[in-house]
Amino acid sequence: MTAPDETPAARIARQARERTAERRSADEAEAGAELDGAEVLDQLHALFTRYVVFPDPESADAVVLWTAATHAVPAWEHAPRLVFCSPEKRCGKSRALDIVTGACHDPLITVNCSIAAVVRSLSDDPPTLLIDEADTIFGTKRQAENNEDLRGILNAGHQRDRPTIRWDITSRQLEKLPTFAMACLASIGDLPDTIMDRAVVIRMRRRGPGESVSPFRTRRDGPDLVAARARVGTWAQGRRDALQKAEPDMPLEDRAADTWEPLIAIADEAGGAWPERARKAAKVLTKAAENDTGSGGIRLLGDLRTIFGQADKRAMLGEVDRLSTELILEGLLGLTESPWRDVGFGRALDAAGLAERLKGYGVTPKPLRFPEGTRRGYDRGPLSDAWARYLPVTAVTDETDD
């Protein structure tokens, strides 16, 4: 279609670009048809799990599908965010981001990028935005206020045709700039709710005893990621028409369905076991996100280990396997120089505050049987897992109220 003010030379150049794009699309479709989608995703999964310990199989599957989806952005109505977050340092967030960077479509690392530079980098086939240490951007109220424009782009860019409006001082006209792009962020603690609500959230955790990965070296291992990027890119780009027409059966509703639709469309197109794995991942991670909170702190885990150790000694029959919330709080408040007597506004830590601080570590209270009856409390099992992952192996402190 010729624009009203298009010159003959501009029209010839545009038509040449369109013919080139059509030939490239045909070549990509032919090349992509020769690849088995399930095998491509299996290879990507094996590569990712070689270097990263994911918190569960569903998280690994989600990251693989999200990475593949970056290679077909023109097919999507929504561009889900991928968020790697953890309660503490050294949980593998940056390594996971490195691996995704190596395999995703046209990665754009946004360190020191201005908002204008980020926006102007976006196009009909935009790069994948990558933001490490996002907690330094959104961590405090002042930081969040200073980066409100970036948060606005991350929010608006989740849905197609939500441009940001800027005044061009040169042309003295309003300018509509695109925001639509896939984005991956890594952070200690949670990001603003408006970002988390548009994201596939992966709760990374520190490697536990017996968990190991291969060290990643860019010079040695980078070529494997480049090859994986080429493979998944060729496969996905060759199926853009089918992906654009896809209307997958979604196990979720509302915004969660919008966020997961590209990943499930990729899985359905790939076939094999991936359609079932994708839907399981969607349900598991969405359910987990409903109750996610930020870090509770290493100090709390250490103090809880002390409380359980004291209970073991009192019982004199080996390890106790559970404690009531009431006894845990009594023990925490009785510790020497306990920080839990005042957690803000002069209030002591209570049952709700304890539960909130522990959820980030996968530890939640539940009704448990005790000799005196059923009470809410904590099983030792999930706490033992958190202690093994986040605390050094030390003798339990024999601390009392005295």
CSV table of C-alpha atoms in Angstrom, one decimal:
chain,number,residue,atom,x,y,z
A,1,MET,CA,0.0,0.0,0.0
A,2,THR,CA,1.4,3.3,-1.0
A,3,ALA,CA,1.6,6.1,1.5
A,4,PRO,CA,0.1,9.5,0.3
A,5,ASP,CA,3.4,11.3,0.6
A,6,GLU,CA,5.6,8.4,-0.5
A,7,THR,CA,8.1,9.3,-3.2
A,8,PRO,CA,8.8,6.9,-6.1
A,9,ALA,CA,12.3,6.2,-4.7
A,10,ALA,CA,10.9,5.5,-1.3
A,11,ARG,CA,8.2,3.2,-2.8
A,12,ILE,CA,10.8,1.2,-4.7
A,13,ALA,CA,12.9,0.8,-1.6
A,14,ARG,CA,9.9,-0.2,0.5
A,15,GLN,CA,8.8,-2.8,-2.1
A,16,ALA,CA,12.3,-4.2,-2.2
A,17,ARG,CA,12.3,-4.6,1.6
A,18,GLU,CA,9.0,-6.3,1.5
A,19,ARG,CA,10.1,-8.8,-1.2
A,20,THR,CA,13.2,-9.5,0.8
A,21,ALA,CA,11.1,-10.1,4.0
A,22,GLU,CA,8.8,-12.4,2.1
A,23,ARG,CA,11.7,-14.5,0.8
A,24,ARG,CA,13.3,-14.6,4.2
A,25,SER,CA,9.9,-15.7,5.7
A,26,ALA,CA,9.6,-18.5,3.2
A,27,ASP,CA,13.2,-19.6,3.8
A,28,GLU,CA,12.6,-19.6,7.6
A,29,ALA,CA,9.4,-21.6,7.2
A,30,GLU,CA,11.1,-24.2,5.0
A,31,ALA,CA,14.1,-24.5,7.4
A,32,GLY,CA,11.8,-24.6,10.5
A,33,ALA,CA,9.7,-27.4,9.0
A,34,GLU,CA,12.7,-29.7,9.0
A,35,LEU,CA,13.1,-29.3,12.8
A,36,ASP,CA,11.2,-31.4,15.4
A,37,GLY,CA,9.8,-28.9,17.9
A,38,ALA,CA,9.8,-31.2,20.9
A,39,GLU,CA,13.4,-32.2,20.2
A,40,VAL,CA,14.4,-28.5,20.0
A,41,LEU,CA,12.8,-27.8,23.4
A,42,ASP,CA,14.3,-30.9,24.9
A,43,GLN,CA,17.7,-29.8,23.8
A,44,LEU,CA,17.2,-26.3,25.3
A,45,HIS,CA,16.0,-27.8,28.5
A,46,ALA,CA,19.1,-30.1,28.8
A,47,LEU,CA,21.3,-27.1,28.2
A,48,PHE,CA,19.6,-24.8,30.8
A,49,THR,CA,19.5,-27.5,33.5
A,50,ARG,CA,23.2,-28.2,32.9
A,51,TYR,CA,24.1,-24.8,34.3
A,52,VAL,CA,21.2,-23.8,36.6
A,53,VAL,CA,19.4,-25.6,39.5
A,54,PHE,CA,15.8,-24.6,39.2
A,55,PRO,CA,13.5,-24.8,42.2
A,56,ASP,CA,11.3,-27.5,40.6
A,57,PRO,CA,10.8,-29.1,37.2
A,58,GLU,CA,7.9,-26.8,36.3
A,59,SER,CA,10.1,-23.7,36.7
A,60,ALA,CA,12.7,-25.2,34.3
A,61,ASP,CA,10.0,-26.0,31.7
A,62,ALA,CA,8.5,-22.5,32.0
A,63,VAL,CA,11.9,-20.8,31.4
A,64,VAL,CA,12.5,-23.0,28.3
A,65,LEU,CA,9.1,-22.2,26.9
A,66,TRP,CA,9.5,-18.4,27.7
A,67,THR,CA,12.8,-18.4,25.9
A,68,ALA,CA,11.4,-20.1,22.9
A,69,ALA,CA,8.5,-17.6,22.8
A,70,THR,CA,10.9,-14.7,22.5
A,71,HIS,CA,11.6,-15.9,19.0
A,72,ALA,CA,8.0,-15.4,17.9
A,73,VAL,CA,7.0,-12.1,19.4
A,74,PRO,CA,5.2,-10.9,16.3
A,75,ALA,CA,2.7,-13.7,16.8
A,76,TRP,CA,1.7,-12.7,20.3
A,77,GLU,CA,-0.9,-10.4,21.7
A,78,HIS,CA,0.8,-10.3,25.1
A,79,ALA,CA,4.5,-10.4,26.0
A,80,PRO,CA,4.9,-12.1,29.4
A,81,ARG,CA,7.7,-11.0,31.7
A,82,LEU,CA,10.0,-13.5,33.2
A,83,VAL,CA,11.1,-12.7,36.8
A,84,PHE,CA,13.9,-14.5,38.6
A,85,CYS,CA,13.7,-13.5,42.3
A,86,SER,CA,15.2,-14.9,45.5
A,87,PRO,CA,15.2,-14.1,49.2
A,88,GLU,CA,19.0,-13.8,49.4
A,89,LYS,CA,22.1,-13.5,47.3
A,90,ARG,CA,23.9,-16.4,45.6
A,91,CYS,CA,20.7,-18.2,44.6
A,92,GLY,CA,21.5,-18.4,40.8
A,93,LYS,CA,19.4,-15.5,39.5
A,94,SER,CA,22.2,-13.9,37.5
A,95,ARG,CA,23.4,-17.2,36.1
A,96,ALA,CA,19.8,-18.0,35.0
A,97,LEU,CA,19.6,-14.6,33.4
A,98,ASP,CA,23.0,-15.2,31.6
A,99,ILE,CA,21.7,-18.5,30.2
A,100,VAL,CA,18.4,-16.9,29.0
A,101,THR,CA,20.4,-14.1,27.5
A,102,GLY,CA,22.5,-16.5,25.5
A,103,ALA,CA,19.4,-18.3,24.0
A,104,CYS,CA,16.7,-15.7,23.7
A,105,HIS,CA,15.9,-13.6,20.6
A,106,ASP,CA,18.0,-10.5,20.1
A,107,PRO,CA,19.0,-9.8,23.8
A,108,LEU,CA,19.2,-6.2,24.9
A,109,ILE,CA,20.8,-5.8,28.3
A,110,THR,CA,19.5,-2.5,29.7
A,111,VAL,CA,22.3,-1.6,32.1
A,112,ASN,CA,22.8,2.1,31.9
A,113,CYS,CA,20.3,2.5,29.1
A,114,SER,CA,18.1,5.6,29.1
A,115,ILE,CA,14.4,5.2,28.8
A,116,ALA,CA,14.5,6.9,25.4
A,117,ALA,CA,17.1,4.4,24.2
A,118,VAL,CA,15.1,1.4,25.4
A,119,VAL,CA,11.9,2.7,23.7
A,120,ARG,CA,13.6,3.5,20.5
A,121,SER,CA,15.1,0.1,20.3
A,122,LEU,CA,11.7,-1.5,20.0
A,123,SER,CA,10.2,-2.4,16.6
A,124,ASP,CA,7.7,-4.8,15.0
A,125,ASP,CA,10.2,-7.6,15.9
A,126,PRO,CA,11.6,-6.2,19.1
A,127,PRO,CA,14.6,-7.3,21.1
A,128,THR,CA,14.3,-9.1,24.4
A,129,LEU,CA,14.8,-6.7,27.3
A,130,LEU,CA,17.1,-8.0,30.1
A,131,ILE,CA,17.4,-6.3,33.5
A,132,ASP,CA,19.7,-7.7,36.2
A,133,GLU,CA,19.7,-6.5,39.8
A,134,ALA,CA,16.2,-5.0,39.3
A,135,ASP,CA,15.9,-4.6,43.1
A,136,THR,CA,18.3,-1.7,42.9
A,137,ILE,CA,15.9,0.0,40.5
A,138,PHE,CA,12.6,-0.7,42.4
A,139,GLY,CA,13.8,-1.7,45.8
A,140,THR,CA,12.9,1.4,47.8
A,141,LYS,CA,10.1,3.9,47.4
A,142,ARG,CA,12.5,6.6,46.2
A,143,GLN,CA,14.1,4.2,43.7
A,144,ALA,CA,10.7,3.2,42.4
A,145,GLU,CA,9.6,6.8,42.0
A,146,ASN,CA,12.8,7.6,40.1
A,147,ASN,CA,12.2,4.7,37.7
A,148,GLU,CA,8.5,5.2,37.2
A,149,ASP,CA,9.0,5.6,33.5
A,150,LEU,CA,10.7,2.2,33.2
A,151,ARG,CA,7.9,0.5,35.3
A,152,GLY,CA,5.4,2.1,33.0
A,153,ILE,CA,7.1,0.7,29.9
A,154,LEU,CA,7.3,-2.8,31.6
A,155,ASN,CA,3.6,-2.6,32.4
A,156,ALA,CA,2.3,-1.2,29.1
A,157,GLY,CA,4.6,-3.4,27.1
A,158,HIS,CA,2.9,-6.5,28.3
A,159,GLN,CA,0.1,-5.9,25.8
A,160,ARG,CA,0.3,-5.0,22.1
A,161,ASP,CA,-0.7,-1.6,20.9
A,162,ARG,CA,0.0,0.2,24.2
A,163,PRO,CA,2.5,2.9,23.1
A,164,THR,CA,4.1,5.5,25.3
A,165,ILE,CA,3.4,9.1,24.3
A,166,ARG,CA,6.3,11.6,24.1
A,167,TRP,CA,6.4,15.2,22.9
A,168,ASP,CA,9.0,15.7,20.1
A,169,ILE,CA,10.5,19.1,20.7
A,170,THR,CA,11.9,19.1,17.1
A,171,SER,CA,8.7,18.4,15.2
A,172,ARG,CA,6.6,19.9,18.0
A,173,GLN,CA,4.2,16.9,17.7
A,174,LEU,CA,3.1,14.1,19.9
A,175,GLU,CA,5.1,10.9,19.1
A,176,LYS,CA,3.8,7.4,19.8
A,177,LEU,CA,6.6,5.0,20.7
A,178,PRO,CA,6.2,1.3,20.9
A,179,THR,CA,6.5,-0.6,24.3
A,180,PHE,CA,5.7,-4.1,23.3
A,181,ALA,CA,8.5,-6.6,24.0
A,182,MET,CA,9.4,-9.6,26.1
A,183,ALA,CA,11.4,-8.7,29.2
A,184,CYS,CA,13.3,-10.8,31.8
A,185,LEU,CA,14.3,-9.4,35.2
A,186,ALA,CA,16.4,-10.7,38.1
A,187,SER,CA,15.9,-9.4,41.7
A,188,ILE,CA,16.5,-10.0,45.3
A,189,GLY,CA,13.0,-9.8,46.8
A,190,ASP,CA,9.8,-9.0,44.9
A,191,LEU,CA,9.4,-6.3,42.3
A,192,PRO,CA,6.4,-4.0,42.2
A,193,ASP,CA,3.0,-5.9,42.1
A,194,THR,CA,2.2,-4.4,38.7
A,195,ILE,CA,5.3,-6.2,37.2
A,196,MET,CA,4.9,-9.4,39.2
A,197,ASP,CA,1.3,-9.7,38.1
A,198,ARG,CA,2.4,-9.7,34.5
A,199,ALA,CA,5.2,-12.2,35.0
A,200,VAL,CA,6.1,-15.8,35.0
A,201,VAL,CA,7.8,-15.8,38.4
A,202,ILE,CA,10.6,-18.2,39.2
A,203,ARG,CA,11.5,-18.3,42.9
A,204,MET,CA,15.2,-19.2,42.9
A,205,ARG,CA,16.9,-20.7,45.9
A,206,ARG,CA,20.4,-21.5,47.0
A,207,ARG,CA,21.7,-24.8,46.0
A,208,GLY,CA,21.3,-27.4,48.7
A,209,PRO,CA,23.7,-30.2,49.7
A,210,GLY,CA,24.0,-32.7,46.8
A,211,GLU,CA,22.8,-30.3,44.2
A,212,SER,CA,25.4,-29.4,41.6
A,213,VAL,CA,25.7,-27.7,38.2
A,214,SER,CA,28.4,-27.4,35.6
A,215,PRO,CA,30.3,-24.1,35.8
A,216,PHE,CA,29.4,-21.7,32.9
A,217,ARG,CA,32.2,-20.1,31.0
A,218,THR,CA,31.2,-17.7,28.2
A,219,ARG,CA,34.2,-18.5,26.0
A,220,ARG,CA,33.8,-22.2,26.3
A,221,ASP,CA,30.1,-22.7,26.7
A,222,GLY,CA,28.8,-19.6,24.8
A,223,PRO,CA,28.8,-21.3,21.4
A,224,ASP,CA,26.4,-24.0,22.7
A,225,LEU,CA,23.9,-21.3,23.6
A,226,VAL,CA,24.4,-19.5,20.2
A,227,ALA,CA,23.7,-22.8,18.5
A,228,ALA,CA,20.6,-23.3,20.7
A,229,ARG,CA,19.4,-19.8,19.9
A,230,ALA,CA,19.8,-20.4,16.2
A,231,ARG,CA,17.9,-23.8,16.4
A,232,VAL,CA,14.9,-22.5,18.4
A,233,GLY,CA,14.8,-19.3,16.5
A,234,THR,CA,14.7,-21.1,13.1
A,235,TRP,CA,12.0,-23.5,14.4
A,236,ALA,CA,9.8,-20.7,16.0
A,237,GLN,CA,10.1,-18.2,13.2
A,238,GLY,CA,9.2,-20.9,10.7
A,239,ARG,CA,5.9,-21.4,12.6
A,240,ARG,CA,4.9,-17.8,13.2
A,241,ASP,CA,1.8,-18.1,11.1
A,242,ALA,CA,0.5,-21.1,13.0
A,243,LEU,CA,1.5,-19.5,16.3
A,244,GLN,CA,-0.3,-16.3,15.5
A,245,LYS,CA,-3.5,-18.2,14.7
A,246,ALA,CA,-3.2,-20.5,17.8
A,247,GLU,CA,-6.0,-20.4,20.3
A,248,PRO,CA,-4.7,-22.9,22.9
A,249,ASP,CA,-6.9,-24.4,25.6
A,250,MET,CA,-5.9,-22.5,28.7
A,251,PRO,CA,-5.9,-23.9,32.2
A,252,LEU,CA,-6.0,-20.4,33.6
A,253,GLU,CA,-8.1,-17.3,33.4
A,254,ASP,CA,-7.8,-13.5,33.1
A,255,ARG,CA,-4.3,-12.0,33.2
A,256,ALA,CA,-2.7,-15.2,34.1
A,257,ALA,CA,-4.1,-16.7,30.9
A,258,ASP,CA,-2.8,-13.8,28.9
A,259,THR,CA,0.7,-14.2,30.4
A,260,TRP,CA,0.9,-18.0,29.8
A,261,GLU,CA,-0.8,-18.1,26.4
A,262,PRO,CA,2.5,-17.7,24.3
A,263,LEU,CA,4.2,-20.4,26.3
A,264,ILE,CA,1.4,-22.9,25.9
A,265,ALA,CA,1.0,-22.0,22.2
A,266,ILE,CA,4.8,-22.8,21.8
A,267,ALA,CA,4.3,-26.1,23.7
A,268,ASP,CA,1.3,-27.2,21.6
A,269,GLU,CA,3.1,-26.4,18.4
A,270,ALA,CA,6.1,-28.4,19.6
A,271,GLY,CA,4.1,-31.4,20.6
A,272,GLY,CA,5.4,-34.5,22.4
A,273,ALA,CA,5.2,-34.2,26.1
A,274,TRP,CA,5.4,-30.4,26.1
A,275,PRO,CA,1.7,-29.5,26.0
A,276,GLU,CA,1.0,-31.4,29.2
A,277,ARG,CA,4.2,-30.1,30.8
A,278,ALA,CA,3.3,-26.5,29.9
A,279,ARG,CA,-0.1,-26.7,31.4
A,280,LYS,CA,1.2,-28.3,34.6
A,281,ALA,CA,3.8,-25.5,34.9
A,282,ALA,CA,1.2,-22.9,34.3
A,283,LYS,CA,-1.0,-24.2,37.1
A,284,VAL,CA,1.8,-24.9,39.6
A,285,LEU,CA,3.6,-21.6,39.2
A,286,THR,CA,0.4,-19.5,39.1
A,287,LYS,CA,-0.8,-21.2,42.3
A,288,ALA,CA,2.5,-20.5,44.0
A,289,ALA,CA,2.5,-16.9,42.9
A,290,GLU,CA,-0.8,-16.3,44.7
A,291,ASN,CA,0.9,-16.7,48.1
A,292,ASP,CA,4.4,-15.5,47.3
A,293,THR,CA,6.1,-12.9,49.5
A,294,GLY,CA,9.5,-11.5,49.9
A,295,SER,CA,12.5,-12.6,52.0
A,296,GLY,CA,12.0,-13.5,55.7
A,297,GLY,CA,15.7,-13.3,56.4
A,298,ILE,CA,18.6,-15.5,57.3
A,299,ARG,CA,18.4,-14.4,60.9
A,300,LEU,CA,14.9,-15.8,61.3
A,301,LEU,CA,15.9,-19.2,59.8
A,302,GLY,CA,18.9,-19.3,62.2
A,303,ASP,CA,16.7,-18.5,65.2
A,304,LEU,CA,14.2,-21.1,64.2
A,305,ARG,CA,16.9,-23.7,64.0
A,306,THR,CA,17.9,-22.7,67.5
A,307,ILE,CA,14.3,-23.0,68.8
A,308,PHE,CA,14.0,-26.5,67.3
A,309,GLY,CA,17.3,-27.5,68.8
A,310,GLN,CA,16.2,-26.3,72.2
A,311,ALA,CA,13.0,-28.4,71.8
A,312,ASP,CA,15.1,-31.4,70.9
A,313,LYS,CA,17.1,-31.2,74.1
A,314,ARG,CA,14.0,-30.8,76.2
A,315,ALA,CA,12.3,-33.8,74.6
A,316,MET,CA,15.4,-36.0,75.1
A,317,LEU,CA,14.0,-38.4,72.6
A,318,GLY,CA,15.7,-37.3,69.4
A,319,GLU,CA,14.5,-34.6,67.1
A,320,VAL,CA,11.0,-33.1,67.4
A,321,ASP,CA,9.2,-33.1,64.1
A,322,ARG,CA,6.9,-30.2,64.7
A,323,LEU,CA,6.3,-27.2,66.9
A,324,SER,CA,3.2,-25.1,67.4
A,325,THR,CA,3.2,-21.5,66.3
A,326,GLU,CA,2.6,-20.4,69.9
A,327,LEU,CA,5.7,-22.2,71.1
A,328,ILE,CA,7.8,-20.9,68.2
A,329,LEU,CA,6.9,-17.3,68.9
A,330,GLU,CA,7.5,-17.7,72.6
A,331,GLY,CA,10.9,-19.1,71.8
A,332,LEU,CA,11.8,-16.3,69.3
A,333,LEU,CA,10.7,-13.5,71.7
A,334,GLY,CA,12.7,-15.1,74.5
A,335,LEU,CA,16.0,-15.2,72.7
A,336,THR,CA,18.8,-13.0,74.0
A,337,GLU,CA,18.8,-9.7,72.1
A,338,SER,CA,15.8,-10.9,70.1
A,339,PRO,CA,14.9,-8.6,67.2
A,340,TRP,CA,11.5,-10.2,67.1
A,341,ARG,CA,10.2,-8.2,70.1
A,342,ASP,CA,9.9,-5.1,67.9
A,343,VAL,CA,9.4,-5.7,64.1
A,344,GLY,CA,7.9,-2.3,63.6
A,345,PHE,CA,5.8,0.3,65.3
A,346,GLY,CA,6.6,-1.3,68.7
A,347,ARG,CA,4.9,-4.5,67.8
A,348,ALA,CA,6.3,-8.0,68.4
A,349,LEU,CA,6.4,-10.6,65.7
A,350,ASP,CA,3.0,-12.4,65.6
A,351,ALA,CA,1.7,-15.5,63.8
A,352,ALA,CA,0.8,-13.7,60.6
A,353,GLY,CA,4.2,-11.9,60.5
A,354,LEU,CA,6.0,-15.2,61.0
A,355,ALA,CA,4.1,-16.9,58.2
A,356,GLU,CA,4.7,-14.0,55.9
A,357,ARG,CA,8.4,-14.0,56.4
A,358,LEU,CA,8.8,-17.7,55.8
A,359,LYS,CA,6.7,-18.1,52.7
A,360,GLY,CA,9.6,-16.9,50.6
A,361,TYR,CA,11.6,-20.0,51.7
A,362,GLY,CA,8.8,-22.4,50.9
A,363,VAL,CA,7.8,-22.8,54.6
A,364,THR,CA,4.1,-22.5,55.6
A,365,PRO,CA,2.1,-23.2,58.8
A,366,LYS,CA,-0.7,-25.8,58.9
A,367,PRO,CA,-2.9,-27.6,61.5
A,368,LEU,CA,-0.9,-30.2,63.3
A,369,ARG,CA,-1.7,-32.7,66.0
A,370,PHE,CA,-0.1,-32.3,69.5
A,371,PRO,CA,-0.7,-34.1,72.8
A,372,GLU,CA,-2.9,-31.2,73.9
A,373,GLY,CA,-4.9,-31.1,70.7
A,374,THR,CA,-4.7,-29.7,67.2
A,375,ARG,CA,-3.0,-26.4,66.7
A,376,ARG,CA,-1.4,-24.5,63.9
A,377,GLY,CA,2.3,-24.9,63.6
A,378,TYR,CA,5.3,-25.9,61.5
A,379,ASP,CA,6.7,-29.2,60.3
A,380,ARG,CA,10.4,-29.6,60.7
A,381,GLY,CA,10.8,-31.0,57.1
A,382,PRO,CA,10.4,-27.8,55.1
A,383,LEU,CA,12.4,-25.9,57.6
A,384,SER,CA,15.3,-28.4,57.5
A,385,ASP,CA,15.4,-28.0,53.7
A,386,ALA,CA,15.6,-24.2,54.1
A,387,TRP,CA,18.3,-24.5,56.8
A,388,ALA,CA,20.4,-26.8,54.5
A,389,ARG,CA,20.1,-24.3,51.6
A,390,TYR,CA,20.7,-21.0,53.4
A,391,LEU,CA,22.5,-21.6,56.7
A,392,PRO,CA,26.0,-22.9,57.4
A,393,VAL,CA,26.3,-26.3,59.1
A,394,THR,CA,27.0,-25.3,62.7
A,395,ALA,CA,26.1,-26.6,66.2
A,396,VAL,CA,22.8,-25.5,67.5
A,397,THR,CA,23.1,-22.6,70.0
A,398,ASP,CA,22.1,-23.7,73.5
A,399,GLU,CA,20.3,-20.4,74.3
A,400,THR,CA,17.7,-20.1,77.0
A,401,ASP,CA,15.5,-17.4,78.5
A,402,ASP,CA,18.0,-16.9,81.4
